[in-house]
Coordinates of C-alpha atoms in Angstrom, one line a residue:
Chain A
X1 CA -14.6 -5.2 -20.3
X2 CA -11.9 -7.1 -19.0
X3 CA -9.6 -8.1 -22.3
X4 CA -7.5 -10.5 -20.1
X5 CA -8.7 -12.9 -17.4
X6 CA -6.6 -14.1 -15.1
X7 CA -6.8 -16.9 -12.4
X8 CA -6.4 -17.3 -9.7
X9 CA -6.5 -14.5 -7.6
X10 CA -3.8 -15.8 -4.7
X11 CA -1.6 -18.7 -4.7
X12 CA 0.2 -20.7 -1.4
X13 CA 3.0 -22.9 -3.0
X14 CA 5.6 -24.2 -0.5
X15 CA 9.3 -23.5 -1.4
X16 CA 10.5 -25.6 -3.7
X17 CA 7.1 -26.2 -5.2
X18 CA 5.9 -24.8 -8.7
X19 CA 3.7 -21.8 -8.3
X20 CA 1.2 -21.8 -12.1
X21 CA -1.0 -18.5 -12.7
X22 CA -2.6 -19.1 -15.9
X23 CA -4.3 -16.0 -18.1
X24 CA -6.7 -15.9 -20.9
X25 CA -7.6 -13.4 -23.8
X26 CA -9.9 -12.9 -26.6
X27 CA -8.6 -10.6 -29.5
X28 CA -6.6 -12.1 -31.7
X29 CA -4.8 -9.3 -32.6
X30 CA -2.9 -9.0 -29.4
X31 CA 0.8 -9.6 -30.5
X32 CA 2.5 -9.6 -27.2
X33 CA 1.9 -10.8 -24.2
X34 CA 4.3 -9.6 -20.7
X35 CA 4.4 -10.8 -17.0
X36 CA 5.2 -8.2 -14.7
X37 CA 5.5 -8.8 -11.1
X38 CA 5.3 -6.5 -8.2
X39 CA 6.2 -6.0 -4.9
X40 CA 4.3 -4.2 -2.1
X41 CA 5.0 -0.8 -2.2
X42 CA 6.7 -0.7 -6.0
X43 CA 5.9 -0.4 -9.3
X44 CA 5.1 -4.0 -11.4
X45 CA 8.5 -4.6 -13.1
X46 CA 8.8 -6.5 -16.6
X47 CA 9.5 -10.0 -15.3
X48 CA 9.4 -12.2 -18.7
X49 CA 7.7 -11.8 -22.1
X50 CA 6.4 -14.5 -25.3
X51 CA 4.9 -13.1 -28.8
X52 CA 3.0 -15.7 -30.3
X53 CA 4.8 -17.4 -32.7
X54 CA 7.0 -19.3 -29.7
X55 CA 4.9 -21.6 -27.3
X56 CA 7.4 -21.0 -24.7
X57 CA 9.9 -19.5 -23.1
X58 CA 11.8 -19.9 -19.9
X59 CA 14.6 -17.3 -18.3
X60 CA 15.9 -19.4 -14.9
X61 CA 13.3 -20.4 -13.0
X62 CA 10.6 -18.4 -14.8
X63 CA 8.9 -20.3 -17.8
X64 CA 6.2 -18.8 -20.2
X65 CA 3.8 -21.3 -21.6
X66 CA 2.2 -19.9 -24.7
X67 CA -1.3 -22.2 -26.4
X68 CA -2.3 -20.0 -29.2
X69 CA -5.4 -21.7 -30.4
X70 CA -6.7 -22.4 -26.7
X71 CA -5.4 -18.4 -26.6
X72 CA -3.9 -19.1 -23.2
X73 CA -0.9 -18.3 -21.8
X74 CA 0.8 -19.7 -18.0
X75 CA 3.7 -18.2 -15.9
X76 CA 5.6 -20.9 -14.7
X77 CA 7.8 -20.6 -11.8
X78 CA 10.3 -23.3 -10.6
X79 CA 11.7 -24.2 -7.5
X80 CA 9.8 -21.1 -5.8
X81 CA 11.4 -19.4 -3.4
X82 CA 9.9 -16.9 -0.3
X83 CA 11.7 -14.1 -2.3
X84 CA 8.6 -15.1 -5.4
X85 CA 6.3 -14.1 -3.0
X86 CA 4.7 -10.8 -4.8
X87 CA 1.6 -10.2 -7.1
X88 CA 1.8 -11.0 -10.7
X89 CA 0.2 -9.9 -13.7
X90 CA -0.3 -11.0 -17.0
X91 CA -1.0 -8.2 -19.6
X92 CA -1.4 -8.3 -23.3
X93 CA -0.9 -5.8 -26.0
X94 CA -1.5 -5.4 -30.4
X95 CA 1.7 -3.3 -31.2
X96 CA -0.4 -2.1 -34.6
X97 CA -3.3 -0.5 -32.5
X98 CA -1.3 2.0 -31.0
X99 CA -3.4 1.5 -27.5
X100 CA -1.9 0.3 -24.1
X101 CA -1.6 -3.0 -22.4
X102 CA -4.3 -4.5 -21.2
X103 CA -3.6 -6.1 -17.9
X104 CA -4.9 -9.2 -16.0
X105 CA -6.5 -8.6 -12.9
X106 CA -3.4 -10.2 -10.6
X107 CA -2.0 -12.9 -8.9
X108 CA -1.1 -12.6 -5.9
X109 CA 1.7 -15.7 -4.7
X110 CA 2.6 -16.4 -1.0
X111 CA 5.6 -18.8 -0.9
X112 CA 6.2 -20.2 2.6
X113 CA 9.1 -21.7 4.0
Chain B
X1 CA 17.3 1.2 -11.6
X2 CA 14.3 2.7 -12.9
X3 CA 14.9 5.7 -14.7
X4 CA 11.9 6.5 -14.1
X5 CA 10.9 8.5 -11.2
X6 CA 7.3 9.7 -9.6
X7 CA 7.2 12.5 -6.8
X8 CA 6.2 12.9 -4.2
X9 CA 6.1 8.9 -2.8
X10 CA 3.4 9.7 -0.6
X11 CA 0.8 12.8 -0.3
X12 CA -2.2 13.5 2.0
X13 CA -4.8 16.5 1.1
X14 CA -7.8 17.3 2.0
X15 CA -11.0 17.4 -0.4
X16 CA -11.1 20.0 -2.9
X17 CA -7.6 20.9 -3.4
X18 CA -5.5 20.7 -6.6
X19 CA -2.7 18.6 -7.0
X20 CA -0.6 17.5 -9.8
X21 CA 1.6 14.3 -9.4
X22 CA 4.9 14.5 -11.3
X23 CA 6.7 11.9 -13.5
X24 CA 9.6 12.3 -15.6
X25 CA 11.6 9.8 -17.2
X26 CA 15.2 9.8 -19.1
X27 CA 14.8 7.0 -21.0
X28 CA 13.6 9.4 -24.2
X29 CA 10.6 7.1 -24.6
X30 CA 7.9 8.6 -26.8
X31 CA 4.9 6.7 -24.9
X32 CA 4.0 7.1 -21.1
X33 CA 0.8 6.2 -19.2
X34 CA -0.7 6.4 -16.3
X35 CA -2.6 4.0 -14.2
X36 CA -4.4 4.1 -10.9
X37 CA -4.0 0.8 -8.5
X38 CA -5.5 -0.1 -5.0
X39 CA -2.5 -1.8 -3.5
X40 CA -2.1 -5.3 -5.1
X41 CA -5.1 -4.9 -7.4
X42 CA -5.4 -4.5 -11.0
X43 CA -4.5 -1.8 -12.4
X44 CA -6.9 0.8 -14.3
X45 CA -5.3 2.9 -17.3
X46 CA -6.4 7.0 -16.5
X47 CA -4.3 8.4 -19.2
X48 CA -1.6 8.0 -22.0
X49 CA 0.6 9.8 -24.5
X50 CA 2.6 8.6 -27.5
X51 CA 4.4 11.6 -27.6
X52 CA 5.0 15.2 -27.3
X53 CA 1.2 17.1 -27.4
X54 CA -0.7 14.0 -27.3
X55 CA -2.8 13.0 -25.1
X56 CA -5.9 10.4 -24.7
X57 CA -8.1 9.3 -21.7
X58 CA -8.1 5.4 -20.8
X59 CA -10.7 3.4 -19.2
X60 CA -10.9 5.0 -15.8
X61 CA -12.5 8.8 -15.8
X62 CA -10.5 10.3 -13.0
X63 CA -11.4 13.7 -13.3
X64 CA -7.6 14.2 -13.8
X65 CA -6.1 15.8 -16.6
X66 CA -3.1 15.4 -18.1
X67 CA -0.2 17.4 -20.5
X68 CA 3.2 16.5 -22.3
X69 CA 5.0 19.4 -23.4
X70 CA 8.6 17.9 -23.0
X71 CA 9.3 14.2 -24.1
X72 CA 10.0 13.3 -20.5
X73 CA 8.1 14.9 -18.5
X74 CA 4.0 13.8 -18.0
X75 CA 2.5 15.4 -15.1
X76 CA -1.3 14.3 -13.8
X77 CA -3.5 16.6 -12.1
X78 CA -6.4 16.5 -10.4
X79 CA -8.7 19.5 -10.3
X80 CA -10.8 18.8 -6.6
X81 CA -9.3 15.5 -5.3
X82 CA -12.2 13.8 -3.1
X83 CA -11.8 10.9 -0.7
X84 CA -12.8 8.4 -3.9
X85 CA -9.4 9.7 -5.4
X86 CA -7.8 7.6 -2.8
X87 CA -5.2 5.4 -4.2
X88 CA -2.0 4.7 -5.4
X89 CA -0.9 6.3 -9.0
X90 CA 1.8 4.4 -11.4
X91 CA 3.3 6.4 -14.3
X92 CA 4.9 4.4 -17.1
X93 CA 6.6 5.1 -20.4
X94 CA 7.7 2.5 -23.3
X95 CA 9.5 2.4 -26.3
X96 CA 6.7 0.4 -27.6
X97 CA 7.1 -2.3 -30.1
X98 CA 7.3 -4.8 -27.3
X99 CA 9.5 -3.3 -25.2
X100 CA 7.6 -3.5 -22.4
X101 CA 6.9 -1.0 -19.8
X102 CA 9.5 0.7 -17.6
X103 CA 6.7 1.7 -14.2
X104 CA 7.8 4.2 -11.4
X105 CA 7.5 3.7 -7.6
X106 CA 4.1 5.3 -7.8
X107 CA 3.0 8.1 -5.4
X108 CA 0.6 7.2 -2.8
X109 CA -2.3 9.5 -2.4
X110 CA -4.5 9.4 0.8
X111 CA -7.9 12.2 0.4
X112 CA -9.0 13.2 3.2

């Protein structure tokens, strides 16, 4: 059972435009919620990260958007550049059950010139 | 730099043989995982530790087992790889406590 849903599943924004991949979760419990973004050939890398008692959170051009009684949560990203262009995912995680994340099933942004 | 590092990169067998994929870290995180991933997909947890001599299976049955005698060290194996075992394989390892995940270059396995 997917615990995370995440939409859409590709994105063309033009540079300079704002690229918006929105995610979705059900257990309340979950306590912590990453982006991690990934380039062909690499492993995802931690990109930017909320817990739940902040509704957002932005590092440069990358902004977290955090709704906790909707129990949403959006990546932001400002100003996107060609260098964005990668697959993102969403993931969330409750720190007290001693399981793993549970990842979104991916984004995946082209930014064109 | 990741210090987090998966060998080999890339690996082609044929059906039936044994491999084990290696990962090691240097971070001294107690938690590692690993997760299978068509390239650009989702990603399906196969197995995690939280620590030396513990192991537990994820979502994904694999037919792959996995051990963790040393902290940093958390090799997979797979018994018979078949063609299905196709894939790309990510190891990870945390501090947990929202720390996030610290994921290796992944080794890319073609079954033939």
């Amino acid at each position: 059972q997917q615990q995370v849903k995440q939409s859409p599943q590709s994105l063309i924004v033009q540079k300079g435009g704002i690229s918006i991949i929105n995610c979705a979760y059900e257990n309340t419990a979950f306590d912590y919620f990453p982006w991690y973004q990934q380039f062909p050939g690499k492993g995802p890398a931690l990109l930017i990260a909320i817990r739940p008692d902040v509704s957002e959170k932005k590092e440069g051009r990358f902004t977290i958007s955090f709704n906790k009684s909707a129990k949403q949560f959006s990546l932001h990203i400002m100003d996107s550049q060609p260098g964005d262009s990668a697959t993102y995912f969403c993931a969330a995680e409750n720190s007290n059950s001693g399981y793993a994340l549970n990842f979104g099933k991916g984004t995946s942004l082209l930014v064109t010139p | 730099e990741a210090d987090i590092y998966q060998t080999p990169r890339y690996l082609v067998i044929g059906t039936g043989k044994k491999i084990t994929l290696e990962c090691s870290q240097t971070m001294g995180h107690d938690k590692m995982y690993w997760y299978q991933q068509d390239p650009g997909m989702e990603l399906h947890l196969i197995h995690y530790s939280y620590g030396v001599n513990s192991t537990e299976k994820g979502d994904l049955s694999s037919e792959s087992t996995v051990s963790r005698i040393r902290t940093e060290h958390f090799p997979l194996t797979l018994e018979s790889a078949r063609p299905s075992h196709t894939s790309q394989y990510l190891c990870a390892s945390t501090l947990g406590g929202n720390y996030g995940y610290t994921f290796g270059s992944g080794t890319r396995l073609t079954v033939v």
